[in-house]
Each structure stands twice: as structure tokens, then as C-alpha cells.
PDB file of C-alpha atoms in Angstrom:
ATOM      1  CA  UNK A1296     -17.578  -3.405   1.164  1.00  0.00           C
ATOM      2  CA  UNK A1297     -14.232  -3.952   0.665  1.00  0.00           C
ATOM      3  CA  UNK A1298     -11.997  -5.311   3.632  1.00  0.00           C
ATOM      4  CA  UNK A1299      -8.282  -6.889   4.377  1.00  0.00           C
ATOM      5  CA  UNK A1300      -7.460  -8.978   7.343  1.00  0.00           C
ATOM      6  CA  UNK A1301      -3.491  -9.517   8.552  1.00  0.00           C
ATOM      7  CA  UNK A1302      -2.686 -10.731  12.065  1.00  0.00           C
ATOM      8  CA  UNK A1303      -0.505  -7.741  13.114  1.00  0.00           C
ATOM      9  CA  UNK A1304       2.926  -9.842  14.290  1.00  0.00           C
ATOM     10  CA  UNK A1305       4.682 -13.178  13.648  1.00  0.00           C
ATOM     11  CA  UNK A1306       7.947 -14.119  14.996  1.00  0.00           C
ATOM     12  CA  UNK A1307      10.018 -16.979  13.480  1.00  0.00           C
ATOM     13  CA  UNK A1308      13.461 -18.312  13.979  1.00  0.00           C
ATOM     14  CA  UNK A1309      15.675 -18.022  11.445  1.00  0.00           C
ATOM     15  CA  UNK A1310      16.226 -20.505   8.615  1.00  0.00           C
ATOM     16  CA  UNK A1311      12.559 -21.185   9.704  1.00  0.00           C
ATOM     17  CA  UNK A1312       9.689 -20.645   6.907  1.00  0.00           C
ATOM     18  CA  UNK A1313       7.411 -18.204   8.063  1.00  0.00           C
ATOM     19  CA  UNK A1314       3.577 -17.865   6.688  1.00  0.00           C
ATOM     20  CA  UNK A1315       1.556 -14.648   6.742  1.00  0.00           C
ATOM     21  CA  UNK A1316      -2.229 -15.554   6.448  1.00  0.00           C
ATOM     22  CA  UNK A1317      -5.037 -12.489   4.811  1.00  0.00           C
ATOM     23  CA  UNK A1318      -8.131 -12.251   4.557  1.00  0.00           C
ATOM     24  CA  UNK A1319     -10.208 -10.323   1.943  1.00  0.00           C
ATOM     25  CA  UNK A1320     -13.336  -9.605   1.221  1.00  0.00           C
ATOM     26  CA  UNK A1321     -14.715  -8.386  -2.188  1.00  0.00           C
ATOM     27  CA  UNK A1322     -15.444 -10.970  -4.672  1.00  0.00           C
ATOM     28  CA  UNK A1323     -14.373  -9.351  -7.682  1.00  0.00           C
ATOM     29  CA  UNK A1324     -10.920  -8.594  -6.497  1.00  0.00           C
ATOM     30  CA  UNK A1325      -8.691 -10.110  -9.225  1.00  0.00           C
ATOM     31  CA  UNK A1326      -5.220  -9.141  -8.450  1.00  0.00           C
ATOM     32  CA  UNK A1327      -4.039  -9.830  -5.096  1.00  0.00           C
ATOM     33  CA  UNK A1328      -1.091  -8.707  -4.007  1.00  0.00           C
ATOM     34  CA  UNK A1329       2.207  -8.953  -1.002  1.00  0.00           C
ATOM     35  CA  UNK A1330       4.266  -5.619  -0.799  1.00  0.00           C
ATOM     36  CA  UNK A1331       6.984  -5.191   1.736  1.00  0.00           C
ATOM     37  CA  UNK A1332       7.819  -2.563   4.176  1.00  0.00           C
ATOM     38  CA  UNK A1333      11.377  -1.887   5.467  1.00  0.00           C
ATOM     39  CA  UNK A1334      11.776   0.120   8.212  1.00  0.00           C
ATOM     40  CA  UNK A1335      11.761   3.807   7.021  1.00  0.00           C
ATOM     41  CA  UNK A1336      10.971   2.949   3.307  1.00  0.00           C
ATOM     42  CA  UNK A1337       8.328   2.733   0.974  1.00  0.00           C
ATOM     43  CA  UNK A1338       6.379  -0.627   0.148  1.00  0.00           C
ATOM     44  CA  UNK A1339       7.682  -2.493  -2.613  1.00  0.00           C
ATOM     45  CA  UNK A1340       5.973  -5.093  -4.450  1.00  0.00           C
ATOM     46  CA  UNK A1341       7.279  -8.702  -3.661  1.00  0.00           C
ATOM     47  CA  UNK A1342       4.706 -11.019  -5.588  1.00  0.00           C
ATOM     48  CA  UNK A1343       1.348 -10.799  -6.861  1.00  0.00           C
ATOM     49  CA  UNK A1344      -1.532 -13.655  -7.729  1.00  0.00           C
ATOM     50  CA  UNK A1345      -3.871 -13.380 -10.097  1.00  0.00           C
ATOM     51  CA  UNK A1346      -7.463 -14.682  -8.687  1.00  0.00           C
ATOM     52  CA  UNK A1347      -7.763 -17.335 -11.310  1.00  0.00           C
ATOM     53  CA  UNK A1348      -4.798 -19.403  -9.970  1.00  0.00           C
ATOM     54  CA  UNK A1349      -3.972 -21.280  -6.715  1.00  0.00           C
ATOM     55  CA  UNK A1350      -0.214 -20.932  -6.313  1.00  0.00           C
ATOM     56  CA  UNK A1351       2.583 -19.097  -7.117  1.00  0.00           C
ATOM     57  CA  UNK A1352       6.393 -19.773  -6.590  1.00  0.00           C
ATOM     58  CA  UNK A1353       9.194 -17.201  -6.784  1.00  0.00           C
ATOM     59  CA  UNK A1354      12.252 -18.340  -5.784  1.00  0.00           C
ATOM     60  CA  UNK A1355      11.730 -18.360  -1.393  1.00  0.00           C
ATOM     61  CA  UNK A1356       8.784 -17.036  -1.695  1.00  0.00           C
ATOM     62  CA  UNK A1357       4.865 -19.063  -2.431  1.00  0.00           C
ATOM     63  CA  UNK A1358       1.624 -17.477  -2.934  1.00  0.00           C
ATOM     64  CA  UNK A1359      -1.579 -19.550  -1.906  1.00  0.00           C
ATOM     65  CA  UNK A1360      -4.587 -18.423  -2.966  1.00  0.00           C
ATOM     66  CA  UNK A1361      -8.075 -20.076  -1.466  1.00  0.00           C
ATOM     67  CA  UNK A1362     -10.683 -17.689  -3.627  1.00  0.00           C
ATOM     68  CA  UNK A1363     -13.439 -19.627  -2.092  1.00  0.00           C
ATOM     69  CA  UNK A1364     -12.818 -18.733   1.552  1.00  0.00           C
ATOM     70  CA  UNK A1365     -10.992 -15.935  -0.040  1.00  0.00           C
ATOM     71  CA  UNK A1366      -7.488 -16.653   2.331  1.00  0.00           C
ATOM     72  CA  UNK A1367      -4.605 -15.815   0.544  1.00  0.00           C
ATOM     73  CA  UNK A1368      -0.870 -16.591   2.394  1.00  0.00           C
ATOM     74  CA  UNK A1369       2.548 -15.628   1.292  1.00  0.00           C
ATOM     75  CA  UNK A1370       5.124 -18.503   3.083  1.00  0.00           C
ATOM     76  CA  UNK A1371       8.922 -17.265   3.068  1.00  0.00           C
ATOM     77  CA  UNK A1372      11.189 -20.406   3.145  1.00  0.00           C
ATOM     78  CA  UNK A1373      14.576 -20.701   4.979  1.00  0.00           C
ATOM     79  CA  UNK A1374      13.703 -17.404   6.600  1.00  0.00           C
ATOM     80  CA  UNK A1375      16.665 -14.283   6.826  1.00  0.00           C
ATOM     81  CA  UNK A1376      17.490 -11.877   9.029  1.00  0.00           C
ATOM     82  CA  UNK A1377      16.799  -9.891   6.123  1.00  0.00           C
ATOM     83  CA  UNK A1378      13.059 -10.369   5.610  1.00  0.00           C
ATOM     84  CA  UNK A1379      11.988  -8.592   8.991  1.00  0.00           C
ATOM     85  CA  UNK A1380       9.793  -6.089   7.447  1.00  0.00           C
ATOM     86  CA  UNK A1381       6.300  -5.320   7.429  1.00  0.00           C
ATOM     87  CA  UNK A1382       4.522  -7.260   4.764  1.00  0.00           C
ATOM     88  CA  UNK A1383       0.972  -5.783   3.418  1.00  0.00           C
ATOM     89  CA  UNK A1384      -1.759  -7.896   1.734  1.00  0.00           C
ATOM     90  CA  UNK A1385      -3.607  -6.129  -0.739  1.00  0.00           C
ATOM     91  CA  UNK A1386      -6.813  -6.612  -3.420  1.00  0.00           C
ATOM     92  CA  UNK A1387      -7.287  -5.119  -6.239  1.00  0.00           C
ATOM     93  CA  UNK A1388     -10.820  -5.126  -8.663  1.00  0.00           C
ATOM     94  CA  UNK A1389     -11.090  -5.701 -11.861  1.00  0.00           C
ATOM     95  CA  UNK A1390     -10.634  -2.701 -14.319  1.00  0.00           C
ATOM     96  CA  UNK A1391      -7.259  -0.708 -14.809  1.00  0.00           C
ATOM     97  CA  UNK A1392      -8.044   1.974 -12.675  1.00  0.00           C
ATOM     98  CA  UNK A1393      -9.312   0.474  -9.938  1.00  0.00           C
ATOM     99  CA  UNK A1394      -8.153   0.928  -6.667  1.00  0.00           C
ATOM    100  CA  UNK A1395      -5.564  -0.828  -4.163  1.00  0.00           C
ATOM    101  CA  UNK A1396      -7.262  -1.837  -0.713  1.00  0.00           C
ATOM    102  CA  UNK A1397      -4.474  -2.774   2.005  1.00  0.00           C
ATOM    103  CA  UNK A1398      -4.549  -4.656   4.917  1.00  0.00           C
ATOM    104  CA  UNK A1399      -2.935  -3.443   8.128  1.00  0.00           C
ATOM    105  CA  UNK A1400       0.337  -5.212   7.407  1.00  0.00           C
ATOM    106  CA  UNK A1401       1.546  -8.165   9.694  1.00  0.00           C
ATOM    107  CA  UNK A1402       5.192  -7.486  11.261  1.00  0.00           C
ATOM    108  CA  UNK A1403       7.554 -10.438  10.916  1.00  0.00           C
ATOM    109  CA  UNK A1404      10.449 -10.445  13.524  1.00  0.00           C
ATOM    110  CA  UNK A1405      13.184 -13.202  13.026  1.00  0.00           C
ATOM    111  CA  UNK A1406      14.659 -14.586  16.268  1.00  0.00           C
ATOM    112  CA  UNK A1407      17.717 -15.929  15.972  1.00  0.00           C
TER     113      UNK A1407
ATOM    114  CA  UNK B 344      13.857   4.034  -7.040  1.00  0.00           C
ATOM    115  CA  UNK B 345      10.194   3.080  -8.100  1.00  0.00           C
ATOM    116  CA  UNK B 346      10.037   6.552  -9.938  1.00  0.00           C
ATOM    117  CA  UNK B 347       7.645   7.885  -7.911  1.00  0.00           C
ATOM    118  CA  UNK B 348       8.869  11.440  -6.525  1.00  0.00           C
ATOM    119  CA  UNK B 349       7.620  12.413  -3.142  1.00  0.00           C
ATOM    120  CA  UNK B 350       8.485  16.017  -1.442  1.00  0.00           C
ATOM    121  CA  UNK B 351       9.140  16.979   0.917  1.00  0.00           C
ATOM    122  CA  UNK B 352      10.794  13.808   2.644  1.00  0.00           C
ATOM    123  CA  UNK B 353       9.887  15.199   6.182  1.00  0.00           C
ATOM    124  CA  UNK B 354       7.555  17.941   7.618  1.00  0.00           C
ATOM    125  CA  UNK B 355       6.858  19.577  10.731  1.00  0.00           C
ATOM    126  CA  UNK B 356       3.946  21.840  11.354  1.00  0.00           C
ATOM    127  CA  UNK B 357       1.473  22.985  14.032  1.00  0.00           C
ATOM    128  CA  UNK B 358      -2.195  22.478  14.986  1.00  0.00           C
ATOM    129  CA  UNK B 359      -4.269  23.896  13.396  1.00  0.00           C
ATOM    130  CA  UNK B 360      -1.920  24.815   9.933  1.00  0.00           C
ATOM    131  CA  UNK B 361      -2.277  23.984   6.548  1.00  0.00           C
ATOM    132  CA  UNK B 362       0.187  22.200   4.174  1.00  0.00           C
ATOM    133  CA  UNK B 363       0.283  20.651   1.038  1.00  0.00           C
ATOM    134  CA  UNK B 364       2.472  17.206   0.017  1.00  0.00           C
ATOM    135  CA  UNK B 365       3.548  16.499  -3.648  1.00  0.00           C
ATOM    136  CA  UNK B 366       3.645  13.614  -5.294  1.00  0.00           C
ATOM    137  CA  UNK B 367       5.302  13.045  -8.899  1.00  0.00           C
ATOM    138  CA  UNK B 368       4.028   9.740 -10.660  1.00  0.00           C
ATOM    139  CA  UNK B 369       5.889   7.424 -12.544  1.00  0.00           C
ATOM    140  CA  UNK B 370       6.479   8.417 -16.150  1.00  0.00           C
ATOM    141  CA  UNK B 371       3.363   7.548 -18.430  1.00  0.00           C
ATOM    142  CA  UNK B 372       1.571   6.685 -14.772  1.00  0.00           C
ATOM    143  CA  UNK B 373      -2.084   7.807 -14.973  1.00  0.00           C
ATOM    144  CA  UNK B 374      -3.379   6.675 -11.638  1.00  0.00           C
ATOM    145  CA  UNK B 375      -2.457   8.096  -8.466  1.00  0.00           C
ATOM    146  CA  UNK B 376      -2.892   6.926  -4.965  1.00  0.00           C
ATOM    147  CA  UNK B 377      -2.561   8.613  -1.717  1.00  0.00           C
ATOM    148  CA  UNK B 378      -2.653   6.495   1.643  1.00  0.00           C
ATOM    149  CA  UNK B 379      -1.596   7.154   5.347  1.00  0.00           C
ATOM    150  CA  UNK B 380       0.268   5.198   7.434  1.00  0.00           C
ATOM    151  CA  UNK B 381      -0.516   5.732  11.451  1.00  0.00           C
ATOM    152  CA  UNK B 382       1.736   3.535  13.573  1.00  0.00           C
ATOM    153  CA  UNK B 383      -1.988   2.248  14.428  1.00  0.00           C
ATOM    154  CA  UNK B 384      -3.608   2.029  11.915  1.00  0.00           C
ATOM    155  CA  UNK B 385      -1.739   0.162   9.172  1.00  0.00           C
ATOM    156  CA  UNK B 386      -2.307   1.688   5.614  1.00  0.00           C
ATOM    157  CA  UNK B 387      -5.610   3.445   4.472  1.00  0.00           C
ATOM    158  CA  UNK B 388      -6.893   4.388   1.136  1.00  0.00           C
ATOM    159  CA  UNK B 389      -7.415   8.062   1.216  1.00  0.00           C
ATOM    160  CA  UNK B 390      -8.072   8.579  -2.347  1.00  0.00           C
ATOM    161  CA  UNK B 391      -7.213   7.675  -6.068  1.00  0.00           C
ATOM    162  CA  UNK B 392      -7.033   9.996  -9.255  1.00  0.00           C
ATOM    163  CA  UNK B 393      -7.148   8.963 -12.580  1.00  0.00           C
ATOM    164  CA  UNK B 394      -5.962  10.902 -15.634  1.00  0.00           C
ATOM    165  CA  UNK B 395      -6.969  14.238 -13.608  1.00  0.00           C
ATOM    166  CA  UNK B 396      -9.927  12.846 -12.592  1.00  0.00           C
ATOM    167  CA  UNK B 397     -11.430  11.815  -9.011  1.00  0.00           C
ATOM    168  CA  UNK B 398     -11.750   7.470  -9.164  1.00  0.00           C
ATOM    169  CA  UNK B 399     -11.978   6.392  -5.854  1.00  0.00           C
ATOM    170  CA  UNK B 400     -12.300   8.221  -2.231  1.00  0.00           C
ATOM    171  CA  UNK B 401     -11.514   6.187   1.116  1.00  0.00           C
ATOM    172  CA  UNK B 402     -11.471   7.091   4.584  1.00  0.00           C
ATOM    173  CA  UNK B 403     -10.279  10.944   3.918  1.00  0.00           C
ATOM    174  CA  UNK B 404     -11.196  13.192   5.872  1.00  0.00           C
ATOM    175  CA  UNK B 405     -13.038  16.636   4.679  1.00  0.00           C
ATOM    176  CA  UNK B 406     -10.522  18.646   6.094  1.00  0.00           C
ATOM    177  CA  UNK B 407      -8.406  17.002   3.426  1.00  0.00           C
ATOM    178  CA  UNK B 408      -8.499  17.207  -0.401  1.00  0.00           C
ATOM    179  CA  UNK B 409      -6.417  16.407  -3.678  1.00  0.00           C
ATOM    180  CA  UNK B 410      -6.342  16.825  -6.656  1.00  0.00           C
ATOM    181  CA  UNK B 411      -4.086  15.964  -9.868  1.00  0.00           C
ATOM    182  CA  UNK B 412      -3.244  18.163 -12.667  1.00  0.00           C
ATOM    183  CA  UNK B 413      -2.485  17.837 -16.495  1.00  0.00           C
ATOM    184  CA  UNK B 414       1.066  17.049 -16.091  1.00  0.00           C
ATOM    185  CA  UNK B 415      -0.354  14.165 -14.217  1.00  0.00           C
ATOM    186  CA  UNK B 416       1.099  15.092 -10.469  1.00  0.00           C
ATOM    187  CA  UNK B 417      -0.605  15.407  -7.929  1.00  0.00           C
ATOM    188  CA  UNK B 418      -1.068  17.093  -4.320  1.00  0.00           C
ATOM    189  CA  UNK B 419      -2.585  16.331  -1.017  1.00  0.00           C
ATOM    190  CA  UNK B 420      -4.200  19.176   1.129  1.00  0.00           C
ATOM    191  CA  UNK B 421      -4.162  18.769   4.481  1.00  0.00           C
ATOM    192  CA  UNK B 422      -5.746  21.878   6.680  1.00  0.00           C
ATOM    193  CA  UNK B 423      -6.875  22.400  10.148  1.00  0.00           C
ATOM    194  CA  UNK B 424      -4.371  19.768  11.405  1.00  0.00           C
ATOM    195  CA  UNK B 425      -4.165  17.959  14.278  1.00  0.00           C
ATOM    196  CA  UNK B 426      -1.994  16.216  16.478  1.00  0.00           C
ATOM    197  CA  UNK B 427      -3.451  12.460  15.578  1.00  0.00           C
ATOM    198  CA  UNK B 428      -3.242  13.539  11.459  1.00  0.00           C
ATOM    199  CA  UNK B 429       0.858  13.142  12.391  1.00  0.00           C
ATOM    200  CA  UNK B 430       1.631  10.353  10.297  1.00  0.00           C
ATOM    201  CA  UNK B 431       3.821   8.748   6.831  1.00  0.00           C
ATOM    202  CA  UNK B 432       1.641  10.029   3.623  1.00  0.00           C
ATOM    203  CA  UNK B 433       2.332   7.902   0.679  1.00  0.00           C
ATOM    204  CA  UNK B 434       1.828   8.142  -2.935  1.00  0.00           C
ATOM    205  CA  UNK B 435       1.583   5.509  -5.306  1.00  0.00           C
ATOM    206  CA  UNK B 436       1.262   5.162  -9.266  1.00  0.00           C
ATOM    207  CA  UNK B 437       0.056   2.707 -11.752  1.00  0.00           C
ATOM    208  CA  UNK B 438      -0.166   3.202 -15.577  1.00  0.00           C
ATOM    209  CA  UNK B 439      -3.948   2.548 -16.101  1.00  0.00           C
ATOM    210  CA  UNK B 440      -3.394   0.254 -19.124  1.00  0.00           C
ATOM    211  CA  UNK B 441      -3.442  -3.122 -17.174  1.00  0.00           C
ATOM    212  CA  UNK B 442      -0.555  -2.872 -15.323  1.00  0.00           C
ATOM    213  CA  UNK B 443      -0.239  -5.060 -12.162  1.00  0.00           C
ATOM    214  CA  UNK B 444       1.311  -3.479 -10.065  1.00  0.00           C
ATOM    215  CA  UNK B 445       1.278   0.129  -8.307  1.00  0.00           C
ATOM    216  CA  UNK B 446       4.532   1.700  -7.338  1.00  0.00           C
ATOM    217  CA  UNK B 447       5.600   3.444  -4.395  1.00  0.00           C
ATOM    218  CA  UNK B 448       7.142   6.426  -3.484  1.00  0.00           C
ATOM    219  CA  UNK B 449       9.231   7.041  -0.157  1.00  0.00           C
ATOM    220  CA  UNK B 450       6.842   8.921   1.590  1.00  0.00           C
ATOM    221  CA  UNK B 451       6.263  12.092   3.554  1.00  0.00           C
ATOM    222  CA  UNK B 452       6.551  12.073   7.114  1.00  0.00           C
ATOM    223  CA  UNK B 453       3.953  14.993   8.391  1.00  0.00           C
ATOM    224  CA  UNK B 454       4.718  15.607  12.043  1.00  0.00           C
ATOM    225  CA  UNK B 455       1.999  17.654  13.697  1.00  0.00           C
ATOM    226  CA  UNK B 456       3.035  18.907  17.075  1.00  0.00           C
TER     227      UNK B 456
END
């Protein structure tokens, strides 16, 4: 079946880089994805990997995708106090209608 | 604003009443994707529609149901409620065609006391 593994917290110090580690299951999943949660908002999409590449770079922010132990990380460099959200791992099959699986989301705190 | 419309914003009901959340995809969206968010449980799947039809079905209970109609939105049924269904409801859209992504809306909070 289909499954998504976040560690639920990380805490960094600011100007820090922080890395949020997932875990997925399914095979087929070929769109993998990191949304972020504000507090009181809705979860917007911050990057997403396709599951025929390795990395991504966007600005701060690097995908890493390991599709044969199926780990997938999102590292935020030079970390604000700005990224304290709740950041959600998701997979995605192939097929346009598929649907979304989330993990449980993994709560970054920034110390100062 | 992701375009997708959610109402109403907040809700408070009893145990044991029945109510019904809206959701208003994206313009030319044809999926739609309802999930709940328990501070303890992270975000689950309830269930997906596609162009009016039933796609996918996740951890939803029966004494929940959806459905979309021709104009493409969609609605959430939730009946015989309890205290633990208290939680953020949210809707998401994709366009069906390929597209990447799916996009949020700002939730409903359903408050079940």
C-alpha cells in the first residue's frame, strides 16, 4: 500500500540549513512533492521532484531524491525565522488523476 | 489565493448533527481532493473525485460521504458527528491534464463540541 514517513519535529538555529528526511513507499509514485503549512493556512506547494531525477535546486531550497531506498529530503539553507511551518512530503502515481498521499508533516521550529 | 473556494471558513456543531462543507475547485480543475487534518494525525486522504466521478477513497469514514457535481464542486457530508471528527477539512484541486501540482484551499475548521 501506499505510505509516507516524516519525523514529526526539527528545531534549527537560525541562519542554520535545516533537512527534513521522508520516506515513501509505492514504487510507481512519480511526482513527489514538499508543501508548506503556515500556521492557520492552507498548504502551499514549495517544490516538487519528478522520480526520474536526483536533485533539484530552487533558490534556498534542494530536493534529494534516493528512488532506490525511496528517501526523499528537502534541505532549507541559511534558515529564517520565516520558514517555521509545517512542511508535508507527499507521492503522487503515475496517471493525471491519481491521487496525493501525505505524510504527517514534520514541524520545523527556528531557535534563534 | 490558490483559487480554491472553501465555505464556510469555521463551523461549530454538536454530537451527533449533520453538516455539509463546500468546496469550489480551481477554474478548469477536474480533480478534487478532500483530506483532514487532526492535530494528531497529520493529513489523511479521505477521498478524490474526478470529473463527477468517485477516483480514489482513503481512510473515510461511512458516516461520511461526497460527492461532486457537473459544475465540478464538490461537498463533504459529515453525519452522526463526534467529538474526535473536530478537525481542519481541506479541499484541494488539480486539472487532470498532467498538471503537477494540486492546489489548496484554506480550509474548514469543523468544531464538534
Amino acid at each position: 500500500g501506499e505510505d509516507v514517513e516524516q519525523s514529526l519535529f526539527l528545531s534549527v538555529r537560525e541562519g542554520d540549513s535545516s533537512v527534513i528526511n521522508c520516506t515513501y513507499t509505492d514504487s510507481s509514485s512519480t511526482y513527489l512533492y514538499w508543501y508548506k503549512q503556515e500556521p492557520g493556512a492552507g498548504l502551499q506547494l514549495l517544490t516538487y521532484i519528478f522520480s526520474n531525477m536526483d536533485m533539484k535546486q530552487d533558490q534556498r531550497l534542494t530536493v534529494l531524491l534516493n528512488k532506490k531506498d525511496k528517501h526523499l529530503s528537502l534541505r532549507i539553507a541559511d534558515t529564517q525565522t520565516g520558514d517555521s511551518a509545517i512542511y508535508f512530503c507527499a507521492e503522487r502515481a503515475w496517471g493525471s488523476a491519481s491521487k496525493i498521499i501525505f505524510g504527517s508533516g514534520t514541524r520545523l521550529s527556528i531557535r534563534p | 489565493d490558490s483559487g480554491v473556494t472553501q465555505t464556510p471558513k469555521h463551523l461549530i456543531t454538536a454530537t451527533g448533527q449533520r453538516v455539509t462543507l463546500r468546496c469550489s475547485p480551481r477554474s478548469g480543475d477536474l480533480s478534487v481532493y478532500w483530506y483532514q487534518q487532526s492535530l494528531d494525525q497529520g493529513l489523511q486522504f479521505l477521498i478524490q473525485y474526478y470529473n463527477g466521478e468517485e477516483r480514489a477513497k482513503g481512510n473515510i469514514l461511512e458516516r461520511f460521504s461526497a460527492q461532486q457535481f457537473p459544475d465540478l464542486h464538490s461537498e463533504l457530508n459529515l453525519s452522526s458527528l463526534e467529538l474526535g471528527d473536530s478537525a481542519l477539512y481541506f479541499c484541494a484541486s488539480s486539472d487532470g491534464t498532467g498538471a503537477t501540482e494540486a492546489f489548496f484551499g484554506q480550509g474548514t475548521r469543523l468544531t464538534v463540541v
